[in-house]
Every structure is written in C-alpha cells, then in structure tokens.
PDB file of C-alpha atoms in Angstrom:
ATOM      1  CA  MET A   1      21.426 162.138 228.657  1.00  0.00           C
ATOM      2  CA  ARG A   2      22.311 163.099 225.418  1.00  0.00           C
ATOM      3  CA  ARG A   3      24.430 159.909 224.936  1.00  0.00           C
ATOM      4  CA  ALA A   4      21.376 157.813 225.646  1.00  0.00           C
ATOM      5  CA  ALA A   5      19.200 159.740 223.267  1.00  0.00           C
ATOM      6  CA  LEU A   6      21.879 159.297 220.667  1.00  0.00           C
ATOM      7  CA  ALA A   7      22.196 155.523 221.418  1.00  0.00           C
ATOM      8  CA  LEU A   8      18.256 155.014 220.931  1.00  0.00           C
ATOM      9  CA  ALA A   9      18.454 157.154 217.745  1.00  0.00           C
ATOM     10  CA  ILE A  10      20.980 154.995 216.325  1.00  0.00           C
ATOM     11  CA  VAL A  11      19.409 151.733 217.250  1.00  0.00           C
ATOM     12  CA  GLY A  12      16.139 153.042 216.179  1.00  0.00           C
ATOM     13  CA  LEU A  13      17.542 153.898 212.530  1.00  0.00           C
ATOM     14  CA  SER A  14      19.473 150.566 212.623  1.00  0.00           C
ATOM     15  CA  VAL A  15      16.508 148.778 213.025  1.00  0.00           C
ATOM     16  CA  ALA A  16      14.270 150.319 210.700  1.00  0.00           C
ATOM     17  CA  ALA A  17      17.262 149.843 208.038  1.00  0.00           C
ATOM     18  CA  ILE A  18      17.490 146.297 208.806  1.00  0.00           C
ATOM     19  CA  SER A  19      13.601 145.992 208.639  1.00  0.00           C
ATOM     20  CA  TRP A  20      12.987 147.267 205.105  1.00  0.00           C
ATOM     21  CA  SER A  21      13.249 145.234 201.910  1.00  0.00           C
ATOM     22  CA  ALA A  22      13.327 146.408 198.571  1.00  0.00           C
ATOM     23  CA  PRO A  23       9.607 146.156 196.553  1.00  0.00           C
ATOM     24  CA  PRO A  24       9.216 143.172 194.844  1.00  0.00           C
ATOM     25  CA  LEU A  25      10.245 143.385 191.051  1.00  0.00           C
ATOM     26  CA  ALA A  26       7.437 143.198 188.561  1.00  0.00           C
ATOM     27  CA  PRO A  27       7.002 139.697 186.815  1.00  0.00           C
ATOM     28  CA  ALA A  28       8.471 141.216 183.321  1.00  0.00           C
ATOM     29  CA  SER A  29      11.357 142.638 185.223  1.00  0.00           C
ATOM     30  CA  GLU A  30      12.329 139.860 186.828  1.00  0.00           C
ATOM     31  CA  LYS A  31      12.045 137.370 183.899  1.00  0.00           C
ATOM     32  CA  ALA A  32      14.317 140.081 182.297  1.00  0.00           C
ATOM     33  CA  GLY A  33      16.935 140.068 185.199  1.00  0.00           C
ATOM     34  CA  LEU A  34      16.958 136.268 185.185  1.00  0.00           C
ATOM     35  CA  ALA A  35      17.713 136.201 181.517  1.00  0.00           C
ATOM     36  CA  ALA A  36      20.417 138.867 181.474  1.00  0.00           C
ATOM     37  CA  PHE A  37      21.994 136.835 184.953  1.00  0.00           C
ATOM     38  CA  GLU A  38      22.084 133.688 182.613  1.00  0.00           C
ATOM     39  CA  THR A  39      24.020 135.294 179.722  1.00  0.00           C
ATOM     40  CA  VAL A  40      26.497 136.516 182.399  1.00  0.00           C
ATOM     41  CA  LYS A  41      26.665 133.162 183.935  1.00  0.00           C
ATOM     42  CA  ALA A  42      27.189 131.377 180.351  1.00  0.00           C
ATOM     43  CA  VAL A  43      30.204 133.654 180.089  1.00  0.00           C
ATOM     44  CA  LEU A  44      31.305 133.502 183.541  1.00  0.00           C
ATOM     45  CA  GLN A  45      31.560 129.894 183.109  1.00  0.00           C
ATOM     46  CA  ASN A  46      32.821 129.644 179.474  1.00  0.00           C
ATOM     47  CA  PRO A  47      35.984 127.112 179.693  1.00  0.00           C
ATOM     48  CA  ARG A  48      37.862 130.005 177.420  1.00  0.00           C
ATOM     49  CA  CYS A  49      37.276 132.070 181.001  1.00  0.00           C
ATOM     50  CA  GLN A  50      37.769 129.710 183.326  1.00  0.00           C
ATOM     51  CA  ASN A  51      41.043 127.944 182.158  1.00  0.00           C
ATOM     52  CA  CYS A  52      43.112 131.250 182.621  1.00  0.00           C
ATOM     53  CA  HIS A  53      40.903 133.159 185.562  1.00  0.00           C
ATOM     54  CA  ILE A  54      42.068 130.401 188.023  1.00  0.00           C
ATOM     55  CA  PRO A  55      42.750 129.893 191.737  1.00  0.00           C
ATOM     56  CA  GLY A  56      46.199 129.229 191.935  1.00  0.00           C
ATOM     57  CA  ASP A  57      49.100 129.507 189.624  1.00  0.00           C
ATOM     58  CA  ALA A  58      48.590 126.736 187.152  1.00  0.00           C
ATOM     59  CA  PRO A  59      46.409 127.354 183.858  1.00  0.00           C
ATOM     60  CA  LEU A  60      44.183 124.859 182.284  1.00  0.00           C
ATOM     61  CA  GLN A  61      43.513 124.372 178.553  1.00  0.00           C
ATOM     62  CA  PHE A  62      41.008 122.701 176.274  1.00  0.00           C
ATOM     63  CA  ASP A  63      37.135 122.861 177.229  1.00  0.00           C
ATOM     64  CA  ALA A  64      37.802 120.105 179.564  1.00  0.00           C
ATOM     65  CA  GLY A  65      39.537 122.304 181.688  1.00  0.00           C
ATOM     66  CA  LEU A  66      42.880 119.993 181.936  1.00  0.00           C
ATOM     67  CA  THR A  67      45.975 121.050 183.663  1.00  0.00           C
ATOM     68  CA  HIS A  68      48.272 123.015 180.823  1.00  0.00           C
ATOM     69  CA  ALA A  69      50.339 120.721 179.524  1.00  0.00           C
ATOM     70  CA  GLN A  70      54.435 121.628 179.660  1.00  0.00           C
ATOM     71  CA  GLY A  71      53.948 122.315 183.538  1.00  0.00           C
ATOM     72  CA  VAL A  72      53.203 126.077 182.907  1.00  0.00           C
ATOM     73  CA  LEU A  73      53.122 128.542 185.754  1.00  0.00           C
ATOM     74  CA  ARG A  74      52.107 132.219 186.444  1.00  0.00           C
ATOM     75  CA  GLY A  75      55.167 133.878 187.032  1.00  0.00           C
ATOM     76  CA  SER A  76      55.896 136.868 188.978  1.00  0.00           C
ATOM     77  CA  ASP A  77      54.284 139.148 186.151  1.00  0.00           C
ATOM     78  CA  GLY A  78      51.660 137.109 184.555  1.00  0.00           C
ATOM     79  CA  PHE A  79      53.667 135.900 181.509  1.00  0.00           C
ATOM     80  CA  GLY A  80      54.978 132.921 182.609  1.00  0.00           C
ATOM     81  CA  GLN A  81      58.269 131.628 184.612  1.00  0.00           C
ATOM     82  CA  SER A  82      61.605 132.417 183.424  1.00  0.00           C
ATOM     83  CA  GLY A  83      62.741 130.108 180.478  1.00  0.00           C
ATOM     84  CA  LEU A  84      58.911 129.073 179.679  1.00  0.00           C
ATOM     85  CA  LYS A  85      56.728 132.268 178.979  1.00  0.00           C
ATOM     86  CA  CYS A  86      53.459 132.294 177.247  1.00  0.00           C
ATOM     87  CA  SER A  87      54.701 133.867 173.943  1.00  0.00           C
ATOM     88  CA  THR A  88      57.116 130.826 173.783  1.00  0.00           C
ATOM     89  CA  CYS A  89      53.530 128.793 172.110  1.00  0.00           C
ATOM     90  CA  HIS A  90      51.178 131.634 171.884  1.00  0.00           C
ATOM     91  CA  GLY A  91      51.786 134.322 168.990  1.00  0.00           C
ATOM     92  CA  ALA A  92      50.645 137.547 168.815  1.00  0.00           C
ATOM     93  CA  VAL A  93      47.946 136.529 166.467  1.00  0.00           C
ATOM     94  CA  ASN A  94      46.398 133.138 165.922  1.00  0.00           C
ATOM     95  CA  PRO A  95      48.257 130.620 163.558  1.00  0.00           C
ATOM     96  CA  PRO A  96      46.996 130.297 160.157  1.00  0.00           C
ATOM     97  CA  PRO A  97      44.181 127.308 159.214  1.00  0.00           C
ATOM     98  CA  SER A  98      47.185 125.422 157.306  1.00  0.00           C
ATOM     99  CA  TYR A  99      48.878 124.788 160.991  1.00  0.00           C
ATOM    100  CA  GLY A 100      46.237 122.662 161.415  1.00  0.00           C
ATOM    101  CA  ALA A 101      43.727 121.840 164.484  1.00  0.00           C
ATOM    102  CA  HIS A 102      44.648 122.037 167.828  1.00  0.00           C
ATOM    103  CA  VAL A 103      47.494 124.729 167.806  1.00  0.00           C
ATOM    104  CA  PRO A 104      47.980 127.629 170.209  1.00  0.00           C
ATOM    105  CA  PRO A 105      45.849 130.407 169.944  1.00  0.00           C
ATOM    106  CA  GLY A 106      47.010 133.692 169.782  1.00  0.00           C
ATOM    107  CA  ALA A 107      46.853 137.015 170.909  1.00  0.00           C
ATOM    108  CA  PRO A 108      48.735 140.476 171.637  1.00  0.00           C
ATOM    109  CA  GLY A 109      50.425 140.009 174.976  1.00  0.00           C
ATOM    110  CA  TRP A 110      49.287 136.628 176.036  1.00  0.00           C
ATOM    111  CA  ARG A 111      49.390 136.005 179.719  1.00  0.00           C
ATOM    112  CA  LEU A 112      47.199 135.319 182.863  1.00  0.00           C
ATOM    113  CA  PRO A 113      45.459 137.558 184.327  1.00  0.00           C
ATOM    114  CA  PRO A 114      45.987 139.156 188.027  1.00  0.00           C
ATOM    115  CA  GLU A 115      46.099 137.409 191.053  1.00  0.00           C
ATOM    116  CA  HIS A 116      42.684 137.552 193.096  1.00  0.00           C
TER     117      HIS A 116
END
C-alpha cells in the first residue's frame, strides 16, 4: 500500500513538473535577451574563433575558413605535431607591421583549444 501511494505521489509530482512552464518574459526583457544572444552569436561565429574551435584535429585559417596550410594538425598536446609545432610560425607576439600583410599572428602559448 505504501509503495502504491509513493508511486502515485511521484507520478503526480512528475506531471506537475512537466505541465509547469516559465512565465512569459516582458517584451523589453525579451528584446534585451535576444540582443544579448545576437552579441554572443556574433562572437562564436567569428572566423577567428571557428578556425581553432573545430571538430577534429586540423585547424582552419583566414576568414574563409580554409584548411590550414602545411597540413598542420593538433598533436597530442594541442601545440601541433612533432616537427611542426604551432610556434614554428606563430610567435609569442604579432610580428611588426614592417613584416607586411598576411603574416602568421602571434600570442603567448599559441595552440589549439582542448578537444571537445
């Protein structure tokens, strides 16, 4: 008898939880939320993010998201494979403007983010 009562109570709570929905947002809050999401979306879809936050082990490059030249791969530590580490081309800082356009950018510890 106790088990049956407990089971009915659990089912009742489950149905109540499923049928509950959040109250609607005020129009101003909804607009602010959508605007905030657009900002986040723009960042996450930026080519500079998508070139390294990738499925697989081959980074992309340029705004067009082309396969990285030289056959670069993540490597076990994210810093590139033996013989072709990221630091081979990507220094700790950006090169000076006198190097010209289209040189590899730099940053301390240049690497791919951890695998997902």
